[in-house]
């Protein structure tokens, strides 16, 4: 995984709450067996609407999504994270993420930055007033910044220490865990024999 | 959850039993007792293993089945959709290459992953169970910590049989009293979610308890735990009791003889200690519950069947108001319309929420001797092949077919509309599944989540109904 320290890119205001993973990518797009190519299904139901924000050329090349609360609820599909990444997003800013989505983002290298609801509101207002404006997410200092002058927005975001460290270092989780293989083996020896197994000798 | 507390909740006990490694400032490394796999969320995980030259650490704790993307008709023929076929074939190849037990389409143990685990007796109290599917919470009904994971985590479990997890907080949901006749576990959980909102359980492992929970069958408990994720909970579980032991005993993978005795002795310790503390508690009274249905586009947007579509203006919170407005537009509903007047095109009975034998018996009991409304389609999809065969042995399939319903093969089907079983744009369903998100059952489809009795009565009347409405 690539290291993530800071990213600056065009921000998109997605003025919706409860954006579940079926909205991010519907089930019919989940038939692929690769991790790429899911951008075609991203927000597919809304992309037909010419007024949908991603269809506005002013936000072309966007890479920071700013969404309402309860983003990524529902299905555990990591395809939702891949679809956002395949489309070009590096970070999602929201006031509340569903647990599984947040976990998946951390594993796949998409930054899920949780901010206060007021910050989302301010970012929406700014990005709508100045389409194409950039947003910076700084993982080192856990801050989100946008705009200039008196209207500039600067606030902190939440991310758990462990995920932050892994993203900053670009570390592979499995590699870390395999470093503790002895602990796993020791644990396995303590399991009671009546625990079920799927294969029988 | 303070590890220093001596009195512990059920969730804390199960968690503590699975900690492989615990270090300050890092998530716990948890051992996983059972890893369930299906065709949609596993291909990229197996690919990752191959790329890194890794093996599946414990194929003997791994079980695969085909469910999300398989047809429920012509299951004995090759899968027609080439892209779906590739996905299913990929699972078959991966299972073979890595030595994982697979129940493919056509096998007698095939079915929805959350129906298959309990039915084989693989789901037992005190376990940790994961699957690349959010409704893994279903298995919590047995007193297990069970939760959904993403594909990167699937790969992690395949390679290490562990997961890194931060210890969640614990919550108790106490449902006191008894459910009135005709009110089911599904109504209970829909009422709860409307009460908490879709984010109310976030960050918690929830323990459901109280008289009404104890009185539920295992099927009912699975329905409640299944929908834990719909209010954002990490997992939901119920303390094992005699009902649990009776359900497991004699199943193919249940412990036998002395092992059974040892297992039950341990399972009996899996209860919350009297003086243990939860981080949060919610109490609801079952006696006040009634058949409950959703009107909107998330599972928290529900009302009693006897009431009307709510007016968005009645919400104090602005984001709730906007969400309600958007939901009504999508659903094609007018505020104030009595729910009982909402006309339904398709009724779906099935899914890991309500696709077990008890659900099909209940539906058949209501349908028997009646016919499905001529403008309505009723689709009955058993959760597993075993459920289908049991139902056919009891003659339930004949009851459904005589009434004009479609009797299908096992799978997820219209729960997520990944196979050909979908709603058409604008079509409206009453569904016993768990999600009413926009487009969940097919692009433009409109879903009302309902209990099994409401689904059956709705199929007969053509509008949202309960069995009490049937003359
Ligand atoms: S029945 Fe529905 S909710 Fe259950 S596993 Fe299948 S798709 Fe998921």
XYZ file of C-alpha atoms and ligand atoms in Angstrom:
680
model
C 0.000 0.000 0.000
C 1.232 3.521 -0.768
C 1.994 5.853 2.101
C -0.584 8.539 2.764
C 0.597 11.747 4.388
C -1.323 14.607 2.855
C -3.607 15.120 -0.111
C -4.956 18.207 -1.858
C -7.599 17.885 -4.532
C -10.866 19.216 -5.899
C -13.641 18.701 -3.360
C -17.187 17.595 -4.221
C -20.180 18.398 -2.030
C -22.507 15.371 -1.741
C -25.438 16.848 0.127
C -26.959 13.621 1.371
C -27.083 11.688 4.609
C -27.327 7.907 4.931
C -25.476 7.179 1.705
C -25.424 3.383 1.957
C -23.067 1.136 0.033
C -25.904 0.038 -2.276
C -25.983 3.685 -3.441
C -22.213 3.871 -3.723
C -22.232 0.764 -5.895
C -25.296 -1.386 -6.598
C -25.075 -5.164 -6.385
C -25.269 -5.700 -10.144
C -21.796 -4.162 -10.451
C -20.250 -6.569 -7.968
C -19.756 -9.455 -10.331
C -16.175 -8.631 -11.240
C -13.398 -10.673 -9.706
C -10.790 -7.875 -9.862
C -10.217 -4.805 -7.700
C -10.402 -2.370 -10.592
C -12.979 -1.096 -13.053
C -15.673 -0.339 -10.467
C -15.772 3.385 -11.288
C -18.509 2.739 -13.856
C -20.896 1.669 -11.091
C -20.083 4.476 -8.640
C -23.336 6.206 -7.592
C -24.786 4.653 -10.744
C -28.442 5.469 -10.033
C -27.638 9.148 -9.541
C -25.161 9.481 -12.393
C -28.059 9.360 -14.900
C -29.344 12.604 -13.446
C -27.689 15.515 -15.314
C -27.966 17.617 -12.137
C -26.020 15.127 -10.047
C -22.941 16.836 -8.692
C -20.428 14.431 -10.267
C -21.879 15.327 -13.669
C -21.018 18.995 -13.186
C -17.845 19.698 -15.215
C -16.811 22.265 -12.616
C -15.878 19.361 -10.315
C -13.892 17.441 -12.936
C -10.864 15.638 -11.582
C -12.272 15.704 -8.046
C -10.590 13.578 -5.399
C -12.110 14.587 -2.039
C -15.739 13.692 -1.359
C -17.597 15.648 1.319
C -20.729 13.779 2.438
C -23.440 13.938 5.088
C -23.689 11.738 8.189
C -23.894 7.919 8.138
C -21.839 7.489 5.008
C -21.191 3.894 3.927
C -23.909 2.154 5.919
C -25.333 -1.212 4.892
C -23.541 -3.914 2.988
C -19.943 -4.795 3.846
C -18.879 -4.672 0.190
C -15.337 -3.299 -0.044
C -16.227 -2.693 -3.689
C -17.702 0.599 -2.421
C -14.230 1.734 -1.384
C -12.679 0.432 -4.587
C -15.315 2.209 -6.700
C -14.504 5.517 -5.001
C -10.775 4.922 -5.460
C -11.159 3.721 -9.049
C -13.052 6.936 -9.795
C -10.192 8.982 -8.374
C -11.149 9.729 -4.773
C -8.353 9.745 -2.223
C -10.390 10.873 0.780
C -13.969 11.046 2.042
C -14.951 13.609 4.649
C -18.145 12.985 6.651
C -19.514 13.597 10.123
C -20.194 9.889 10.668
C -19.042 6.734 8.887
C -20.466 3.250 9.220
C -17.987 0.964 11.004
C -17.391 -1.552 8.235
C -16.932 1.154 5.595
C -14.440 2.950 7.790
C -12.548 -0.295 8.359
C -12.512 -1.151 4.675
C -11.248 2.331 3.801
C -8.365 2.034 6.203
C -7.356 -1.331 4.737
C -7.613 -0.194 1.130
C -5.870 3.155 1.623
C -8.818 5.539 1.226
C -8.775 8.180 3.954
C -12.081 8.381 5.873
C -11.845 11.661 7.768
C -14.541 12.199 10.392
C -15.272 15.829 11.156
C -17.880 17.798 13.043
C -21.194 18.218 11.238
C -20.627 22.001 11.125
C -17.402 21.505 9.205
C -19.237 19.439 6.587
C -21.776 22.226 6.275
C -19.061 24.859 5.823
C -17.255 22.749 3.234
C -20.505 22.199 1.322
C -21.193 25.931 1.272
C -17.679 26.728 0.118
C -17.551 24.014 -2.560
C -20.925 25.080 -3.936
C -19.994 28.766 -3.960
C -16.631 28.034 -5.574
C -16.916 24.846 -7.648
C -13.496 23.427 -8.347
C -12.036 24.655 -5.064
C -9.572 22.284 -3.469
C -9.660 20.617 -0.063
C -6.549 19.474 1.766
C -6.579 16.545 4.148
C -3.436 16.344 6.206
C -3.108 13.003 7.948
C 0.074 14.012 9.761
C -1.660 16.827 11.633
C -5.206 15.396 11.293
C -6.526 18.587 9.771
C -8.792 19.428 6.899
C -8.332 22.785 5.143
C -10.105 24.640 2.350
C -10.618 28.179 1.091
C -8.589 31.315 1.621
C -8.727 34.575 3.488
C -11.357 35.272 6.123
C -13.599 32.412 4.922
C -10.866 29.822 5.112
C -11.848 26.568 6.805
C -9.420 24.728 9.010
C -10.484 22.069 11.464
C -9.360 18.778 12.878
C -10.619 15.368 11.841
C -10.853 12.088 13.737
C -9.190 8.875 12.718
C -8.035 6.143 15.076
C -4.321 6.128 15.911
C -3.676 2.667 14.590
C -5.219 3.258 11.148
C -3.445 6.600 10.919
C -0.097 4.980 11.663
C -0.680 2.224 9.112
C -1.709 4.703 6.420
C 1.240 6.988 7.144
C 3.631 4.041 6.933
C 1.804 2.332 4.070
C 1.851 -0.956 5.997
C 0.299 -4.269 5.011
C -1.860 -5.596 7.839
C -1.315 -9.240 7.043
C 2.439 -8.790 7.151
C 2.141 -7.222 10.613
C -0.043 -10.061 11.902
C 2.155 -12.791 10.463
C 4.901 -11.289 12.606
C 2.876 -12.648 15.542
C 2.528 -16.158 14.124
C 3.941 -17.687 17.314
C 1.187 -16.095 19.380
C -1.419 -17.494 17.001
C 0.060 -20.983 17.194
C 0.174 -20.799 20.989
C -3.457 -19.709 21.081
C -4.506 -22.518 18.742
C -3.082 -25.052 21.159
C -5.422 -23.882 23.905
C -8.662 -24.275 21.924
C -11.011 -26.924 23.332
C -11.371 -29.997 21.159
C -15.163 -29.727 20.960
C -14.983 -26.545 18.909
C -16.426 -27.278 15.464
C -14.402 -27.822 12.288
C -15.503 -27.794 8.671
C -13.080 -30.518 7.565
C -12.660 -33.855 9.253
C -9.575 -36.020 9.042
C -14.939 -2.392 28.107
C -12.445 -2.303 30.986
C -10.509 -5.547 31.089
C -10.032 -5.064 34.807
C -13.711 -5.455 35.648
C -14.358 -8.775 37.292
C -18.068 -8.867 36.501
C -18.355 -9.095 32.733
C -21.029 -8.957 30.091
C -21.587 -11.856 27.697
C -19.835 -10.007 24.884
C -16.806 -9.296 27.069
C -16.529 -12.953 28.040
C -16.612 -14.153 24.452
C -14.204 -11.434 23.369
C -11.693 -12.178 26.127
C -11.683 -15.865 25.228
C -10.442 -15.043 21.744
C -7.671 -12.554 22.386
C -4.459 -13.873 20.866
C -2.499 -10.742 21.627
C -3.303 -7.493 23.354
C -1.014 -4.474 23.404
C -1.616 -0.961 24.652
C -2.388 1.424 21.792
C -3.125 -1.333 19.275
C -6.314 -3.204 18.441
C -6.607 -6.706 19.932
C -5.647 -9.603 17.743
C -8.684 -11.915 17.855
C -8.806 -15.572 16.906
C -11.620 -16.447 14.503
C -13.411 -19.756 15.094
C -15.338 -19.856 11.846
C -14.868 -18.021 8.554
C -17.742 -18.196 6.076
C -17.138 -17.363 2.450
C -19.237 -16.696 -0.643
C -18.598 -15.874 -4.271
C -18.976 -12.077 -4.256
C -16.566 -10.813 -1.600
C -13.851 -13.471 -1.798
C -12.248 -13.495 -5.289
C -9.995 -10.499 -4.661
C -8.977 -11.940 -1.283
C -7.838 -15.241 -2.781
C -6.037 -13.274 -5.479
C -4.186 -11.367 -2.777
C -3.070 -14.648 -1.189
C -1.826 -15.942 -4.498
C 0.095 -12.747 -5.240
C 1.832 -12.900 -1.867
C 2.409 -16.655 -2.064
C 0.319 -17.263 1.066
C -1.836 -20.211 2.092
C -5.161 -20.453 3.894
C -4.004 -20.988 7.471
C -7.030 -22.977 8.667
C -9.098 -24.448 5.849
C -10.675 -26.590 8.575
C -12.285 -23.467 10.062
C -13.467 -22.146 6.708
C -16.649 -22.896 4.800
C -17.758 -21.619 1.403
C -21.174 -21.589 -0.214
C -22.710 -19.987 -3.294
C -25.635 -17.715 -2.562
C -25.556 -14.036 -3.618
C -25.157 -14.387 -7.331
C -26.797 -17.720 -8.166
C -30.078 -18.214 -10.019
C -33.119 -19.561 -8.166
C -34.525 -21.229 -11.277
C -32.794 -23.791 -13.502
C -30.142 -24.320 -10.853
C -29.259 -27.636 -12.425
C -28.209 -25.918 -15.674
C -25.078 -23.812 -16.299
C -25.489 -20.214 -15.073
C -26.787 -18.175 -18.011
C -25.157 -14.812 -17.201
C -21.482 -15.217 -18.237
C -20.189 -12.647 -15.724
C -22.025 -14.337 -12.843
C -20.792 -17.683 -14.034
C -17.189 -16.473 -13.977
C -17.614 -15.291 -10.402
C -19.072 -18.608 -9.264
C -16.440 -20.580 -11.183
C -13.754 -18.454 -9.553
C -14.999 -19.466 -6.100
C -14.971 -23.106 -7.145
C -11.404 -22.839 -8.419
C -10.252 -21.007 -5.301
C -11.916 -23.516 -2.967
C -10.224 -26.337 -4.767
C -6.811 -24.686 -4.931
C -6.788 -23.699 -1.261
C -8.554 -26.787 0.116
C -11.700 -25.054 1.361
C -14.974 -26.982 1.804
C -17.550 -25.660 -0.644
C -21.274 -26.260 -1.003
C -21.915 -25.317 -4.629
C -25.166 -24.810 -6.444
C -26.885 -28.182 -6.714
C -25.384 -29.466 -3.449
C -27.843 -30.391 -0.708
C -26.089 -28.071 1.801
C -26.022 -25.044 -0.520
C -27.838 -21.921 0.564
C -27.479 -18.486 2.102
C -24.329 -18.477 4.164
C -26.170 -17.371 7.329
C -28.768 -20.097 6.977
C -26.220 -22.816 6.221
C -23.906 -22.233 9.228
C -26.605 -22.654 11.914
C -28.316 -25.465 10.056
C -25.114 -27.536 9.897
C -24.567 -26.950 13.603
C -21.329 -25.052 12.853
C -22.674 -21.948 14.560
C -22.309 -22.469 18.301
C -22.285 -20.335 21.452
C -19.165 -18.472 22.443
C -17.576 -18.495 19.002
C -16.152 -15.710 16.876
C -17.622 -15.894 13.391
C -16.898 -13.621 10.444
C -17.900 -13.441 6.804
C -17.558 -10.918 4.014
C -21.196 -10.032 4.481
C -22.723 -7.546 6.881
C -25.535 -9.858 8.028
C -23.048 -12.172 9.699
C -24.547 -10.678 12.859
C -27.262 -13.345 12.404
C -25.067 -15.941 14.141
C -25.096 -13.821 17.297
C -28.445 -15.475 18.054
C -26.411 -18.398 19.441
C -24.336 -16.258 21.791
C -21.451 -15.852 19.334
C -19.657 -12.635 18.412
C -20.345 -12.519 14.696
C -19.794 -9.641 12.326
C -19.328 -8.711 8.697
C -15.954 -7.816 7.222
C -14.628 -6.379 3.969
C -12.566 -8.221 1.402
C -9.186 -7.057 2.755
C -10.196 -8.543 6.095
C -11.368 -11.743 4.387
C -7.842 -12.040 3.031
C -6.438 -11.324 6.494
C -8.532 -14.079 8.078
C -7.689 -16.533 5.315
C -3.983 -15.900 5.834
C -3.890 -15.686 9.641
C -7.227 -16.963 11.097
C -7.233 -13.763 13.133
C -8.422 -10.184 12.844
C -7.220 -6.970 14.437
C -10.159 -5.404 16.173
C -10.595 -2.553 18.600
C -12.788 -3.657 21.498
C -16.252 -2.160 21.023
C -18.433 -0.807 23.810
C -21.332 -2.937 25.032
C -25.026 -2.141 25.031
C -28.026 -3.987 26.424
C -31.330 -3.896 24.595
C -33.938 -5.282 26.955
C -37.275 -6.224 25.436
C -39.567 -6.759 28.385
C -43.017 -8.355 28.384
C -44.351 -10.718 25.712
C -45.108 -10.052 22.060
C -48.862 -9.941 21.329
C -50.240 -12.681 19.078
C -49.426 -12.079 15.405
C -46.465 -9.832 16.196
C -43.088 -11.317 15.301
C -39.361 -10.945 15.872
C -39.226 -8.916 12.651
C -41.728 -6.373 13.984
C -39.674 -6.210 17.156
C -36.442 -5.362 15.390
C -38.078 -2.914 12.949
C -39.645 -1.132 15.942
C -36.246 -0.996 17.631
C -34.509 0.463 14.558
C -37.200 3.116 14.116
C -36.573 3.979 17.773
C -32.764 4.194 17.552
C -32.232 5.369 13.978
C -29.785 3.725 11.578
C -26.716 4.939 13.485
C -27.911 4.208 17.037
C -25.867 1.066 17.546
C -22.639 2.370 16.114
C -19.554 1.304 18.028
C -21.415 -1.229 20.186
C -21.801 -4.953 20.500
C -25.428 -5.250 21.500
C -26.860 -7.913 23.772
C -30.582 -8.509 23.286
C -32.224 -9.749 26.461
C -35.449 -9.730 28.426
C -38.535 -11.893 28.489
C -39.625 -11.309 24.889
C -36.171 -12.310 23.610
C -36.080 -15.432 25.782
C -39.489 -16.412 24.430
C -38.309 -16.297 20.806
C -37.417 -19.452 18.870
C -33.891 -19.668 17.420
C -35.314 -18.560 14.069
C -36.815 -15.468 15.699
C -33.578 -14.704 17.527
C -31.696 -14.967 14.238
C -34.109 -12.478 12.676
C -33.411 -9.972 15.455
C -29.628 -10.412 15.436
C -29.591 -10.358 11.626
C -30.775 -6.760 11.582
C -28.277 -5.493 14.193
C -26.238 -4.032 11.366
C -29.262 -2.029 10.174
C -28.960 0.188 13.212
C -25.193 0.304 12.904
C -24.203 -2.150 15.646
C -20.901 -3.989 15.305
C -22.658 -7.203 16.319
C -25.736 -8.369 18.202
C -25.931 -11.410 20.430
C -28.216 -13.320 22.773
C -27.167 -15.444 25.740
C -27.445 -19.156 24.940
C -30.083 -21.108 26.856
C -31.985 -24.383 26.595
C -33.667 -23.198 23.366
C -30.190 -22.748 21.865
C -28.869 -26.114 23.058
C -31.967 -27.942 21.796
C -31.563 -26.341 18.364
C -27.903 -27.363 18.052
C -28.085 -30.879 19.484
C -27.917 -33.597 16.854
C -26.949 -31.309 13.968
C -24.199 -32.679 11.686
C -21.349 -30.569 13.112
C -22.589 -30.351 16.722
C -20.349 -31.860 19.405
C -21.254 -35.436 20.352
C -21.058 -37.554 23.495
C -18.570 -36.263 26.080
C -17.717 -33.350 23.845
C -21.353 -32.301 23.915
C -21.390 -32.338 27.712
C -18.178 -30.343 27.911
C -19.469 -27.846 25.384
C -22.814 -27.338 27.130
C -21.073 -26.939 30.495
C -19.016 -24.137 28.999
C -21.915 -22.566 27.110
C -23.865 -22.288 30.362
C -21.217 -19.876 31.665
C -21.872 -17.541 28.738
C -24.248 -15.145 30.439
C -23.778 -11.591 31.597
C -22.799 -11.495 35.269
C -25.434 -9.980 37.546
C -23.358 -6.953 38.484
C -21.746 -6.406 35.089
C -22.241 -2.982 33.543
C -23.098 -2.081 29.987
C -21.961 1.190 28.451
C -25.518 1.869 27.344
C -28.994 0.414 27.876
C -32.257 0.612 25.968
C -35.542 -0.834 27.217
C -38.615 -1.472 25.082
C -41.905 -3.139 25.954
C -42.892 -6.000 23.652
C -46.519 -5.829 24.749
C -46.878 -2.457 22.987
C -45.526 -3.704 19.670
C -47.689 -4.178 16.576
C -47.017 -5.245 12.967
C -44.454 -2.748 11.717
C -43.548 -1.751 8.144
C -41.130 0.677 6.522
C -42.281 3.565 4.329
C -38.878 5.032 3.397
C -35.467 4.145 2.037
C -33.621 3.073 5.156
C -34.649 0.469 7.743
C -35.166 3.151 10.406
C -37.958 4.778 8.424
C -40.792 2.599 9.680
C -44.212 2.926 11.296
C -46.913 0.605 12.631
C -48.935 -0.934 9.807
C -52.031 0.672 11.311
C -50.710 4.216 10.827
C -50.012 6.468 7.868
C -47.077 7.686 5.776
C -45.487 10.398 7.941
C -45.320 14.060 6.958
C -41.701 15.204 6.496
C -42.673 18.532 8.070
C -43.272 16.701 11.331
C -39.526 16.087 11.849
C -37.682 18.557 14.063
C -34.263 17.755 12.722
C -33.509 19.298 9.345
C -31.488 16.427 7.959
C -34.294 13.977 8.957
C -36.789 16.246 7.194
C -34.768 16.373 3.988
C -34.151 12.618 4.130
C -37.883 11.942 4.610
C -38.774 14.218 1.713
C -36.291 12.485 -0.576
C -37.510 9.078 0.575
C -41.159 9.907 -0.139
C -40.265 11.131 -3.613
C -38.307 7.980 -4.330
C -41.011 5.747 -2.884
C -43.791 7.551 -4.758
C -45.803 8.063 -1.564
C -47.942 10.927 -0.260
C -47.727 11.946 3.383
C -50.887 10.927 5.223
C -51.701 7.880 3.094
C -52.707 4.986 5.375
C -50.050 2.276 5.057
C -52.820 -0.262 4.497
C -53.774 1.510 1.248
C -50.324 1.145 -0.275
C -50.585 -1.169 -3.274
C -47.850 -3.724 -3.772
C -46.698 -5.392 -7.030
C -44.348 -8.038 -5.688
C -44.103 -9.860 -2.383
C -40.776 -11.474 -1.540
C -40.582 -14.106 1.191
C -37.002 -15.176 1.777
C -33.468 -13.947 2.706
C -31.258 -14.614 5.712
C -33.687 -12.546 7.772
C -36.821 -14.587 7.092
C -36.006 -17.498 4.787
C -35.916 -20.349 7.306
C -38.361 -23.221 7.652
C -40.329 -21.566 10.452
C -40.854 -18.524 8.224
C -42.110 -20.630 5.341
C -44.476 -22.542 7.640
C -45.896 -19.298 8.926
C -46.383 -17.921 5.412
C -48.003 -21.150 4.231
C -50.382 -21.189 7.182
C -51.726 -17.802 6.130
C -51.735 -18.479 2.376
C -53.360 -21.915 2.668
C -56.746 -22.056 0.931
C -56.366 -18.484 -0.355
C -55.067 -17.077 -3.599
C -52.512 -14.421 -4.398
C -54.071 -11.169 -5.611
C -54.161 -11.248 -9.452
C -52.131 -8.010 -9.735
C -49.505 -9.175 -7.285
C -46.607 -11.577 -7.652
C -45.491 -13.711 -4.701
C -41.963 -15.059 -4.790
C -41.045 -17.641 -2.139
C -37.318 -18.332 -1.933
C -36.082 -20.804 0.689
C -32.883 -19.799 2.473
C -31.187 -23.119 1.742
C -31.693 -26.368 -0.127
C -32.365 -28.079 3.216
C -35.126 -25.579 3.916
C -36.553 -26.176 0.451
C -36.523 -29.958 0.873
C -38.058 -29.767 4.348
C -40.792 -27.452 3.047
C -41.493 -29.795 0.151
C -41.709 -32.729 2.521
C -44.322 -30.836 4.511
C -46.216 -29.916 1.353
C -45.661 -26.179 1.783
C -44.547 -25.822 -1.842
C -47.949 -27.114 -2.942
C -49.714 -24.592 -0.719
C -47.713 -21.775 -2.313
C -48.076 -23.007 -5.866
C -51.829 -23.639 -5.484
C -52.212 -20.052 -4.322
C -50.392 -18.816 -7.425
C -46.971 -18.129 -5.924
C -43.585 -18.856 -7.488
C -41.643 -21.528 -5.614
C -37.897 -21.103 -6.125
C -34.481 -22.584 -5.414
C -32.264 -21.415 -2.553
C -30.254 -18.197 -2.522
C -30.236 -14.487 -1.738
C -32.383 -13.734 -4.762
C -34.428 -10.546 -4.580
C -32.922 -9.547 -1.240
C -30.204 -7.791 -3.221
C -31.256 -8.281 -6.825
C -27.889 -9.457 -8.026
C -29.272 -12.454 -9.874
C -32.190 -12.075 -12.339
C -34.743 -11.756 -9.481
C -35.209 -7.981 -9.456
C -37.903 -5.327 -9.305
C -38.581 -3.198 -12.363
C -38.184 0.595 -12.081
C -41.112 1.990 -10.089
C -42.265 -1.455 -8.986
C -43.182 -1.778 -5.303
C -42.420 -4.729 -3.066
C -43.297 -5.966 0.375
C -40.192 -7.857 1.368
C -39.221 -9.994 4.344
C -35.568 -9.060 3.765
C -33.572 -6.459 5.653
C -32.814 -3.486 3.398
C -35.078 -0.990 1.698
C -32.291 1.157 0.242
C -32.915 2.879 -3.075
C -32.464 0.349 -5.857
C -31.556 -2.496 -3.482
C -33.985 -4.918 -5.130
C -33.480 -3.558 -8.639
C -32.927 -0.101 -10.103
C -35.860 2.173 -9.285
C -37.518 -0.551 -7.193
C -39.425 0.502 -4.051
C -39.153 -1.735 -1.007
C -41.285 -2.000 2.135
C -39.724 -4.185 4.794
C -42.296 -6.387 6.493
C -42.695 -9.481 8.668
C -43.643 -12.864 7.240
C -47.338 -12.663 8.270
C -47.613 -9.180 6.758
C -45.928 -10.396 3.561
C -48.339 -13.319 3.237
C -51.449 -11.238 3.942
C -50.219 -8.544 1.555
C -49.832 -11.103 -1.218
C -53.477 -12.080 -0.764
C -54.925 -8.576 -0.558
C -52.531 -6.747 -2.862
C -52.103 -3.901 -0.396
C -50.012 -3.824 2.786
C -52.038 -5.949 5.228
C -51.848 -8.161 8.254
C -53.538 -11.550 8.605
C -56.222 -9.824 10.701
C -57.332 -8.006 7.527
C -58.106 -11.270 5.763
C -61.789 -12.125 5.973
S -30.062 -12.852 1.913
Fe -29.655 -10.708 1.541
S -28.822 -9.914 3.393
Fe -28.725 -12.129 3.525
S -26.683 -12.655 2.844
Fe -28.011 -12.711 1.070
S -27.899 -10.674 0.180
Fe -27.068 -10.537 2.221
